[in-house]
């Protein structure tokens, strides 16, 4: 039964909510708006206020809660008041963003009231937004157009998140938990004007920025362009280079182009000044052109000396842009020289290869002639009895036995200057199972162990006796 009664009460309450007429309240921006509950509050009453579906205030007995929920829009904090007697809601220092549907619910009385609040801007409800386009990586300053003093309070919002504030001499930047983390260390406030500078902008920074001062607001729509290809220009000497601006300038904008610290061109109110600086005339005389419609800068007949960083400054009534461009000019001579060096290196490599091949075959030919004409001389291993005779045998272990050798076999020889000859040798190989055969054997130099020829040890060239290092 109780469940049925609760359901019936809910249906009646919802029907009352949907059929409730809305009261219209209109105020000027900066004024206070009072939404009257129209009741005399009792201790049993539980009153709740909603803005566009989000609970912003609650009164339960003597307990007052204002913007304690996470869903409560941050812009209301510090600007809402509840009348403890009537339950009426007061919005102080109203803004245009406060416009919308407000709902009052009193649970104990099963009633609801609706209010439509309209906040008219100080400059008119249809005041246009200031729009600015910036290239990714540049800096942009949102100009307020006001002068502040110690008693002023300035606030900046990115959509509904408060990102900066000035109270007297105190600057607060991204101190709220709601401030997007990406803004930290990239925001600056001008203490004189309250202007906000966003450094190294990214595409995520695109959106609506709201400036609040003395009940007035100024809205900036910022668009970040991801056009990195426009910020890096490459050309060959003699070609023209055009540096484009990210926005279309107006006659009231002041535009300046710099190369390092050198002022190249200035465009103000449709009139341009190009290369008035002495340093500019030395490097860019008669080679610069500015487009009066777009503000773009063209460098004609470019040279390698034009390579470097160019800076664009745009000063408008509502914003300030500081952008940079990187220009790289390649030298035609440098390209030819590189090509020539490559060709020369290739030719030199071919010549070295041919020369090394010729030298290799020359050495092989010398060795071959030596083998054909001269039999290598082998020095005796030790001093043995000089018996007569000239027969040599090879033992089973490969050691030579020398028998009947006369003294002519050991005549001193000048290895450095003289050629030498050895009479033909006959080697007899004996075997228990085979008949001894006399075979002529001419050992070649190639048969010598490789470790016989170590670097730095003189080697005798057989034919001419020249010492080769």
Short mmCIF file of C-alpha atoms in Angstrom, two decimals:
data_model
loop_
_atom_site.label_atom_id
_atom_site.label_comp_id
_atom_site.label_asym_id
_atom_site.label_seq_id
_atom_site.Cartn_x
_atom_site.Cartn_y
_atom_site.Cartn_z
CA UNK A 1 0.00 0.00 0.00
CA UNK A 2 2.80 2.38 0.90
CA UNK A 3 4.55 1.59 -2.36
CA UNK A 4 1.39 2.41 -4.30
CA UNK A 5 0.98 5.72 -2.49
CA UNK A 6 4.64 6.63 -3.18
CA UNK A 7 4.23 5.85 -6.88
CA UNK A 8 1.02 7.88 -7.03
CA UNK A 9 2.72 10.82 -5.29
CA UNK A 10 5.63 10.62 -7.75
CA UNK A 11 3.27 10.71 -10.73
CA UNK A 12 1.43 13.73 -9.31
CA UNK A 13 4.74 15.48 -8.55
CA UNK A 14 6.14 14.82 -12.03
CA UNK A 15 2.90 15.99 -13.61
CA UNK A 16 3.15 19.18 -11.60
CA UNK A 17 6.71 19.69 -12.71
CA UNK A 18 5.92 19.28 -16.37
CA UNK A 19 2.87 21.56 -16.24
CA UNK A 20 4.48 24.32 -14.13
CA UNK A 21 4.66 27.69 -15.87
CA UNK A 22 8.03 29.44 -16.03
CA UNK A 23 8.56 32.93 -14.68
CA UNK A 24 10.80 35.15 -16.77
CA UNK A 25 13.45 37.28 -15.12
CA UNK A 26 15.66 39.70 -17.05
CA UNK A 27 18.63 41.69 -15.73
CA UNK A 28 21.61 43.58 -17.11
CA UNK A 29 25.00 41.96 -16.94
CA UNK A 30 26.68 42.63 -13.58
CA UNK A 31 23.41 43.15 -11.73
CA UNK A 32 21.94 40.74 -9.16
CA UNK A 33 18.99 38.49 -10.06
CA UNK A 34 16.52 37.27 -7.41
CA UNK A 35 14.40 34.18 -8.09
CA UNK A 36 11.51 34.31 -5.59
CA UNK A 37 10.34 31.01 -4.12
CA UNK A 38 7.07 32.66 -2.99
CA UNK A 39 6.74 30.67 0.24
CA UNK A 40 7.33 31.00 3.96
CA UNK A 41 9.85 28.33 4.79
CA UNK A 42 9.31 25.86 7.65
CA UNK A 43 11.76 23.51 9.34
CA UNK A 44 10.23 20.57 7.46
CA UNK A 45 10.85 22.08 4.05
CA UNK A 46 13.65 20.73 1.88
CA UNK A 47 14.40 23.16 -0.91
CA UNK A 48 16.63 22.50 -3.92
CA UNK A 49 17.65 24.74 -6.80
CA UNK A 50 18.77 23.45 -10.23
CA UNK A 51 20.34 25.19 -13.22
CA UNK A 52 19.86 23.38 -16.54
CA UNK A 53 19.54 20.11 -14.61
CA UNK A 54 22.55 20.59 -12.30
CA UNK A 55 21.92 21.09 -8.58
CA UNK A 56 23.46 24.38 -7.43
CA UNK A 57 21.92 25.00 -3.97
CA UNK A 58 20.02 23.23 -1.20
CA UNK A 59 18.28 24.32 2.03
CA UNK A 60 17.33 21.60 4.52
CA UNK A 61 16.11 22.99 7.81
CA UNK A 62 18.79 25.46 8.84
CA UNK A 63 21.51 23.80 6.77
CA UNK A 64 22.49 25.63 3.61
CA UNK A 65 24.56 23.96 0.87
CA UNK A 66 25.69 25.91 -2.18
CA UNK A 67 27.66 24.37 -5.04
CA UNK A 68 28.93 21.42 -3.01
CA UNK A 69 28.34 18.90 -5.80
CA UNK A 70 30.96 18.18 -8.44
CA UNK A 71 28.30 18.77 -11.09
CA UNK A 72 27.74 22.35 -9.93
CA UNK A 73 29.07 24.72 -12.61
CA UNK A 74 32.26 26.31 -11.31
CA UNK A 75 31.26 29.76 -12.54
CA UNK A 76 28.56 29.97 -9.82
CA UNK A 77 30.95 29.56 -6.89
CA UNK A 78 30.89 32.63 -4.65
CA UNK A 79 27.97 34.22 -6.50
CA UNK A 80 24.93 32.38 -5.09
CA UNK A 81 22.92 33.21 -1.98
CA UNK A 82 19.91 31.47 -0.37
CA UNK A 83 17.33 33.34 1.70
CA UNK A 84 16.91 31.23 4.84
CA UNK A 85 13.39 32.60 5.39
CA UNK A 86 11.84 32.34 1.93
CA UNK A 87 14.17 29.91 0.15
CA UNK A 88 14.63 32.43 -2.68
CA UNK A 89 17.83 32.23 -4.77
CA UNK A 90 19.97 35.29 -5.48
CA UNK A 91 22.56 35.30 -8.28
CA UNK A 92 25.04 38.14 -7.82
CA UNK A 93 27.30 39.76 -10.40
CA UNK A 94 25.40 38.07 -13.23
CA UNK A 95 26.95 37.10 -16.55
CA UNK A 96 25.53 36.21 -19.90
CA UNK A 97 26.51 32.60 -19.23
CA UNK A 98 24.08 32.60 -16.28
CA UNK A 99 21.17 32.77 -18.71
CA UNK A 100 19.05 29.61 -18.73
CA UNK A 101 16.43 27.52 -16.91
CA UNK A 102 16.33 27.50 -13.09
CA UNK A 103 14.10 25.05 -11.19
CA UNK A 104 12.93 25.14 -7.57
CA UNK A 105 11.81 21.91 -5.89
CA UNK A 106 10.21 21.72 -2.42
CA UNK A 107 9.90 18.05 -1.53
CA UNK A 108 7.72 18.49 1.56
CA UNK A 109 5.13 20.45 -0.44
CA UNK A 110 5.46 18.48 -3.66
CA UNK A 111 5.75 21.69 -5.63
CA UNK A 112 8.11 23.06 -8.24
CA UNK A 113 8.66 26.45 -9.83
CA UNK A 114 10.55 27.34 -13.00
CA UNK A 115 12.41 30.52 -13.89
CA UNK A 116 13.97 31.58 -17.15
CA UNK A 117 16.78 34.03 -16.49
CA UNK A 118 18.01 36.31 -19.28
CA UNK A 119 21.17 38.31 -18.71
CA UNK A 120 21.68 41.11 -21.21
CA UNK A 121 25.27 42.00 -22.05
CA UNK A 122 26.53 45.46 -21.13
CA UNK A 123 27.30 46.11 -24.80
CA UNK A 124 24.13 44.47 -26.04
CA UNK A 125 22.97 40.89 -26.06
CA UNK A 126 24.08 40.40 -29.64
CA UNK A 127 27.66 41.59 -29.14
CA UNK A 128 29.83 39.45 -31.53
CA UNK A 129 32.67 37.34 -30.25
CA UNK A 130 36.28 38.16 -31.04
CA UNK A 131 37.77 35.42 -33.20
CA UNK A 132 41.46 34.68 -33.61
CA UNK A 133 43.33 31.96 -35.50
CA UNK A 134 46.82 30.91 -34.46
CA UNK A 135 49.23 28.35 -35.84
CA UNK A 136 50.24 25.50 -33.58
CA UNK A 137 53.35 26.24 -31.53
CA UNK A 138 52.93 30.04 -31.60
CA UNK A 139 51.85 32.33 -28.77
CA UNK A 140 48.64 34.37 -28.61
CA UNK A 141 47.61 37.21 -26.29
CA UNK A 142 43.92 37.91 -25.67
CA UNK A 143 43.64 41.65 -25.10
CA UNK A 144 41.07 42.97 -22.62
CA UNK A 145 41.16 46.65 -23.54
CA UNK A 146 40.87 47.73 -19.89
CA UNK A 147 43.15 49.16 -17.22
CA UNK A 148 43.10 47.45 -13.84
CA UNK A 149 43.82 48.70 -10.32
CA UNK A 150 44.21 47.16 -6.89
CA UNK A 151 40.48 47.03 -6.24
CA UNK A 152 39.65 45.22 -9.47
CA UNK A 153 39.01 41.52 -9.73
CA UNK A 154 39.63 39.80 -13.06
CA UNK A 155 38.83 36.23 -14.05
CA UNK A 156 39.53 34.15 -17.13
CA UNK A 157 37.57 31.04 -18.08
CA UNK A 158 38.13 28.36 -20.69
CA UNK A 159 34.52 27.40 -21.29
CA UNK A 160 33.40 26.92 -17.64
CA UNK A 161 36.84 26.17 -16.15
CA UNK A 162 38.55 29.07 -14.38
CA UNK A 163 42.16 29.21 -15.57
CA UNK A 164 43.43 32.59 -14.28
CA UNK A 165 42.50 35.33 -11.82
CA UNK A 166 43.77 38.67 -10.52
CA UNK A 167 42.70 39.88 -7.07
CA UNK A 168 44.45 43.12 -6.19
CA UNK A 169 48.16 42.41 -6.60
CA UNK A 170 47.75 38.64 -6.45
CA UNK A 171 47.93 36.60 -9.63
CA UNK A 172 46.47 33.11 -9.64
CA UNK A 173 47.00 30.83 -12.62
CA UNK A 174 45.55 27.34 -12.77
CA UNK A 175 45.13 27.05 -9.00
CA UNK A 176 41.71 25.40 -9.24
CA UNK A 177 41.37 21.66 -9.59
CA UNK A 178 39.12 22.25 -12.58
CA UNK A 179 41.89 24.02 -14.53
CA UNK A 180 43.01 21.74 -17.38
CA UNK A 181 46.46 20.33 -16.62
CA UNK A 182 47.77 21.20 -20.07
CA UNK A 183 47.52 24.95 -19.31
CA UNK A 184 49.97 24.83 -16.40
CA UNK A 185 53.20 26.80 -17.04
CA UNK A 186 51.83 28.11 -20.36
CA UNK A 187 49.71 31.05 -19.18
CA UNK A 188 50.71 34.63 -18.35
CA UNK A 189 48.67 37.56 -17.03
CA UNK A 190 49.37 41.23 -17.66
CA UNK A 191 49.03 42.98 -14.29
CA UNK A 192 48.13 46.31 -15.95
CA UNK A 193 45.46 45.18 -18.43
CA UNK A 194 44.58 41.65 -17.33
CA UNK A 195 45.35 40.38 -20.84
CA UNK A 196 45.96 36.64 -21.06
CA UNK A 197 48.87 35.11 -23.01
CA UNK A 198 48.83 31.45 -24.03
CA UNK A 199 52.26 30.15 -25.02
CA UNK A 200 53.10 27.25 -27.35
CA UNK A 201 49.48 26.68 -28.28
CA UNK A 202 48.21 23.27 -29.38
CA UNK A 203 45.04 22.20 -31.14
CA UNK A 204 43.52 21.24 -27.76
CA UNK A 205 43.60 24.93 -26.78
CA UNK A 206 40.94 25.78 -29.37
CA UNK A 207 37.67 27.00 -27.88
CA UNK A 208 35.92 29.83 -26.01
CA UNK A 209 37.79 32.03 -23.55
CA UNK A 210 35.78 34.41 -21.34
CA UNK A 211 37.15 37.51 -19.63
CA UNK A 212 35.17 38.85 -16.61
CA UNK A 213 35.71 42.31 -15.11
CA UNK A 214 33.27 44.46 -13.11
CA UNK A 215 30.28 42.45 -14.26
CA UNK A 216 31.28 42.69 -17.90
CA UNK A 217 32.53 39.87 -20.05
CA UNK A 218 34.43 39.57 -23.26
CA UNK A 219 34.45 36.33 -25.21
CA UNK A 220 37.26 35.14 -27.49
CA UNK A 221 36.89 32.26 -29.91
CA UNK A 222 40.38 30.85 -30.45
CA UNK A 223 41.15 28.49 -33.34
CA UNK A 224 44.50 26.68 -33.42
CA UNK A 225 45.65 25.67 -36.91
CA UNK A 226 47.80 22.53 -37.22
CA UNK A 227 49.71 23.78 -40.27
CA UNK A 228 53.31 22.87 -39.52
CA UNK A 229 54.09 22.59 -43.23
CA UNK A 230 53.42 26.32 -43.57
CA UNK A 231 55.98 27.13 -40.89
CA UNK A 232 58.91 25.40 -42.62
CA UNK A 233 59.92 26.63 -46.05
CA UNK A 234 62.66 25.19 -48.27
CA UNK A 235 63.93 26.57 -51.56
CA UNK A 236 66.93 26.67 -53.88
CA UNK A 237 68.90 29.85 -54.49
CA UNK A 238 67.12 32.11 -56.95
CA UNK A 239 63.60 30.89 -56.12
CA UNK A 240 60.89 32.97 -54.39
CA UNK A 241 59.61 32.13 -50.89
CA UNK A 242 56.20 33.19 -49.52
CA UNK A 243 55.45 33.19 -45.78
CA UNK A 244 51.68 33.14 -45.20
CA UNK A 245 49.80 34.62 -42.24
CA UNK A 246 47.36 32.38 -40.32
CA UNK A 247 44.51 34.94 -40.43
CA UNK A 248 43.07 37.56 -42.71
CA UNK A 249 44.13 40.93 -41.38
CA UNK A 250 41.92 44.02 -41.12
CA UNK A 251 42.88 47.66 -41.83
CA UNK A 252 43.11 48.30 -38.09
CA UNK A 253 45.62 45.53 -37.47
CA UNK A 254 49.35 46.21 -37.16
CA UNK A 255 51.51 43.55 -38.79
CA UNK A 256 55.31 43.28 -38.61
CA UNK A 257 57.81 40.85 -40.16
CA UNK A 258 61.27 40.30 -38.65
CA UNK A 259 64.38 38.36 -39.68
CA UNK A 260 66.12 37.83 -36.37
CA UNK A 261 66.20 41.34 -34.90
CA UNK A 262 65.94 43.08 -38.27
CA UNK A 263 62.58 44.68 -39.11
CA UNK A 264 61.76 43.70 -42.69
CA UNK A 265 58.26 45.05 -43.25
CA UNK A 266 55.38 46.72 -41.44
CA UNK A 267 51.75 46.89 -42.54
CA UNK A 268 49.43 49.39 -40.83
CA UNK A 269 46.00 50.45 -42.06
CA UNK A 270 46.70 49.30 -45.59
CA UNK A 271 49.98 51.24 -45.82
CA UNK A 272 53.23 49.30 -45.86
CA UNK A 273 56.86 50.13 -45.10
CA UNK A 274 59.45 47.72 -46.48
CA UNK A 275 63.15 47.61 -45.68
CA UNK A 276 63.38 50.99 -43.97
CA UNK A 277 66.11 49.60 -41.71
CA UNK A 278 69.74 49.94 -42.88
CA UNK A 279 70.49 46.30 -42.08
CA UNK A 280 67.47 45.23 -44.09
CA UNK A 281 68.65 47.21 -47.11
CA UNK A 282 72.04 45.50 -46.95
CA UNK A 283 70.57 42.02 -47.19
CA UNK A 284 67.10 42.31 -48.75
CA UNK A 285 67.11 45.44 -50.92
CA UNK A 286 64.41 45.27 -53.63
CA UNK A 287 63.69 41.60 -52.84
CA UNK A 288 60.72 41.86 -50.43
CA UNK A 289 57.00 42.18 -51.13
CA UNK A 290 54.02 42.32 -48.72
CA UNK A 291 50.47 41.36 -49.69
CA UNK A 292 48.18 44.11 -48.36
CA UNK A 293 45.15 41.79 -48.22
CA UNK A 294 46.64 38.77 -46.45
CA UNK A 295 49.79 40.26 -44.92
CA UNK A 296 51.97 37.48 -46.36
CA UNK A 297 55.67 38.19 -47.02
CA UNK A 298 57.43 37.16 -50.25
CA UNK A 299 61.23 36.94 -50.56
CA UNK A 300 62.31 37.10 -54.21
CA UNK A 301 65.56 35.81 -55.73
CA UNK A 302 66.43 34.04 -52.48
CA UNK A 303 70.01 33.35 -51.43
CA UNK A 304 71.60 31.04 -48.88
CA UNK A 305 72.05 34.04 -46.55
CA UNK A 306 68.24 34.25 -46.28
CA UNK A 307 68.12 30.98 -44.30
CA UNK A 308 67.01 31.38 -40.69
CA UNK A 309 64.03 32.21 -38.49
CA UNK A 310 61.42 34.80 -39.44
CA UNK A 311 58.98 36.25 -36.90
CA UNK A 312 55.45 37.53 -37.52
CA UNK A 313 53.78 39.91 -35.06
CA UNK A 314 50.09 40.81 -35.43
CA UNK A 315 48.61 43.38 -33.04
CA UNK A 316 44.82 43.65 -33.12
CA UNK A 317 42.35 45.36 -30.82
CA UNK A 318 41.36 42.01 -29.32
CA UNK A 319 44.40 39.78 -29.72
CA UNK A 320 48.14 39.67 -30.28
CA UNK A 321 49.95 36.93 -32.25
CA UNK A 322 53.63 36.01 -32.13
CA UNK A 323 54.49 33.42 -34.80
CA UNK A 324 57.70 32.07 -36.28
CA UNK A 325 58.77 30.52 -39.59
CA UNK A 326 61.93 28.59 -40.50
CA UNK A 327 63.42 29.15 -43.95
CA UNK A 328 66.12 26.96 -45.51
CA UNK A 329 67.74 27.98 -48.82
CA UNK A 330 70.08 25.49 -50.51
CA UNK A 331 73.04 26.72 -52.53
CA UNK A 332 73.13 25.72 -56.21
CA UNK A 333 76.96 25.82 -56.12
CA UNK A 334 76.90 23.62 -53.07
CA UNK A 335 74.82 21.04 -54.90
CA UNK A 336 77.20 21.04 -57.91
CA UNK A 337 80.25 20.79 -55.69
CA UNK A 338 78.76 17.84 -53.84
CA UNK A 339 77.97 16.12 -57.11
CA UNK A 340 81.51 16.78 -58.38
CA UNK A 341 83.05 15.42 -55.21
CA UNK A 342 80.96 12.29 -55.52
CA UNK A 343 82.04 11.74 -59.12
CA UNK A 344 85.72 12.31 -58.29
CA UNK A 345 85.51 9.90 -55.38
CA UNK A 346 83.98 7.26 -57.64
CA UNK A 347 86.68 7.69 -60.31
CA UNK A 348 89.43 7.56 -57.68
CA UNK A 349 87.99 4.35 -56.27
CA UNK A 350 87.97 2.76 -59.73
CA UNK A 351 91.58 3.82 -60.34
CA UNK A 352 92.69 2.42 -56.99
CA UNK A 353 90.93 -0.87 -57.75
CA UNK A 354 92.56 -1.14 -61.19
CA UNK A 355 95.97 -0.24 -59.75
CA UNK A 356 95.71 -2.80 -56.97
CA UNK A 357 94.67 -5.48 -59.46
CA UNK A 358 97.60 -4.67 -61.77
CA UNK A 359 100.05 -4.74 -58.85
CA UNK A 360 98.70 -8.13 -57.74
CA UNK A 361 99.14 -9.71 -61.18
CA UNK A 362 102.63 -8.17 -61.52
CA UNK A 363 103.74 -9.85 -58.28
CA UNK A 364 102.28 -13.17 -59.46
CA UNK A 365 104.19 -12.90 -62.76
CA UNK A 366 107.47 -12.19 -60.93
CA UNK A 367 106.95 -15.25 -58.74
CA UNK A 368 106.19 -17.40 -61.76
CA UNK A 369 109.36 -16.32 -63.62
CA UNK A 370 111.41 -17.07 -60.50
CA UNK A 371 110.06 -20.60 -60.32
CA UNK A 372 110.80 -21.26 -63.96
CA UNK A 373 114.44 -20.02 -63.94
CA UNK A 374 115.86 -20.62 -60.47
CA UNK A 375 115.56 -23.53 -58.05
CA UNK A 376 115.20 -22.26 -54.49
CA UNK A 377 118.24 -22.76 -52.28
CA UNK A 378 117.70 -24.49 -48.95
CA UNK A 379 120.22 -23.85 -46.18
CA UNK A 380 121.41 -26.88 -44.14
CA UNK A 381 119.67 -27.37 -40.77
CA UNK A 382 122.97 -27.91 -38.86
CA UNK A 383 126.71 -28.62 -39.28
CA UNK A 384 127.15 -32.23 -40.28
CA UNK A 385 130.24 -34.28 -41.50
CA UNK A 386 131.02 -33.19 -45.03
CA UNK A 387 131.29 -36.54 -46.73
CA UNK A 388 131.93 -36.80 -50.42
CA UNK A 389 129.07 -37.38 -52.74
CA UNK A 390 125.84 -35.60 -53.64
CA UNK A 391 123.02 -37.93 -52.84
CA UNK A 392 120.14 -36.84 -50.56
CA UNK A 393 117.47 -38.96 -49.03
CA UNK A 394 114.30 -38.16 -47.16
CA UNK A 395 113.64 -40.19 -44.01
CA UNK A 396 110.21 -41.32 -43.01
CA UNK A 397 109.92 -38.34 -40.69
CA UNK A 398 110.51 -35.88 -43.53
CA UNK A 399 114.09 -34.93 -42.44
CA UNK A 400 116.77 -34.85 -45.10
CA UNK A 401 120.02 -36.86 -44.84
CA UNK A 402 122.95 -35.40 -46.71
CA UNK A 403 125.72 -37.84 -47.74
CA UNK A 404 128.94 -37.22 -49.68
CA UNK A 405 128.71 -33.46 -49.91
CA UNK A 406 131.76 -31.49 -51.08
CA UNK A 407 132.72 -28.05 -49.91
CA UNK A 408 131.40 -26.38 -53.06
CA UNK A 409 127.90 -26.85 -51.70
CA UNK A 410 128.62 -24.37 -48.93
CA UNK A 411 130.22 -21.48 -50.80
CA UNK A 412 129.33 -18.15 -49.14
CA UNK A 413 126.72 -16.18 -51.02
CA UNK A 414 125.86 -12.49 -50.88
CA UNK A 415 122.06 -12.70 -50.68
CA UNK A 416 121.59 -8.99 -51.06
CA UNK A 417 123.46 -8.51 -54.35
CA UNK A 418 124.11 -11.83 -56.10
CA UNK A 419 121.99 -14.41 -57.78
CA UNK A 420 122.62 -18.01 -56.90
CA UNK A 421 122.08 -21.45 -58.46
CA UNK A 422 121.91 -24.93 -57.08
CA UNK A 423 122.55 -27.98 -59.14
CA UNK A 424 119.66 -30.20 -59.83
CA UNK A 425 118.65 -32.29 -56.86
CA UNK A 426 117.45 -35.83 -56.96
CA UNK A 427 115.12 -37.13 -54.31
CA UNK A 428 114.70 -40.87 -53.76
CA UNK A 429 111.73 -42.04 -51.81
CA UNK A 430 112.03 -45.56 -50.42
CA UNK A 431 109.23 -47.76 -49.30
CA UNK A 432 109.13 -51.33 -48.06
CA UNK A 433 106.31 -52.22 -50.47
CA UNK A 434 107.39 -50.15 -53.54
CA UNK A 435 110.43 -49.85 -55.76
CA UNK A 436 112.58 -46.73 -55.24
CA UNK A 437 112.06 -44.12 -57.96
CA UNK A 438 114.23 -41.06 -58.59
CA UNK A 439 111.95 -37.98 -59.02
CA UNK A 440 112.94 -34.39 -59.66
CA UNK A 441 111.34 -32.08 -57.03
CA UNK A 442 111.31 -28.30 -57.21
CA UNK A 443 109.86 -26.76 -54.04
CA UNK A 444 107.98 -23.51 -54.73
CA UNK A 445 108.05 -20.44 -52.57
CA UNK A 446 104.31 -20.85 -52.18
CA UNK A 447 104.98 -24.02 -50.21
CA UNK A 448 106.78 -22.13 -47.44
CA UNK A 449 104.76 -21.66 -44.20
CA UNK A 450 102.96 -18.32 -44.08
CA UNK A 451 104.41 -17.50 -40.69
CA UNK A 452 107.87 -17.33 -42.30
CA UNK A 453 106.93 -13.89 -43.72
CA UNK A 454 106.20 -11.58 -40.82
CA UNK A 455 105.84 -7.81 -41.17
CA UNK A 456 109.14 -6.03 -40.81
CA UNK A 457 111.32 -9.12 -41.65
CA UNK A 458 113.32 -8.80 -44.91
CA UNK A 459 112.27 -11.29 -47.58
CA UNK A 460 114.62 -12.25 -50.40
CA UNK A 461 113.25 -11.88 -53.89
CA UNK A 462 114.77 -14.90 -55.69
CA UNK A 463 115.49 -13.35 -59.08
CA UNK A 464 117.20 -10.05 -58.28
CA UNK A 465 118.04 -10.46 -54.61
CA UNK A 466 116.25 -7.17 -53.64
CA UNK A 467 115.14 -6.92 -50.01
CA UNK A 468 111.42 -6.22 -49.79
CA UNK A 469 110.06 -4.69 -46.61
#
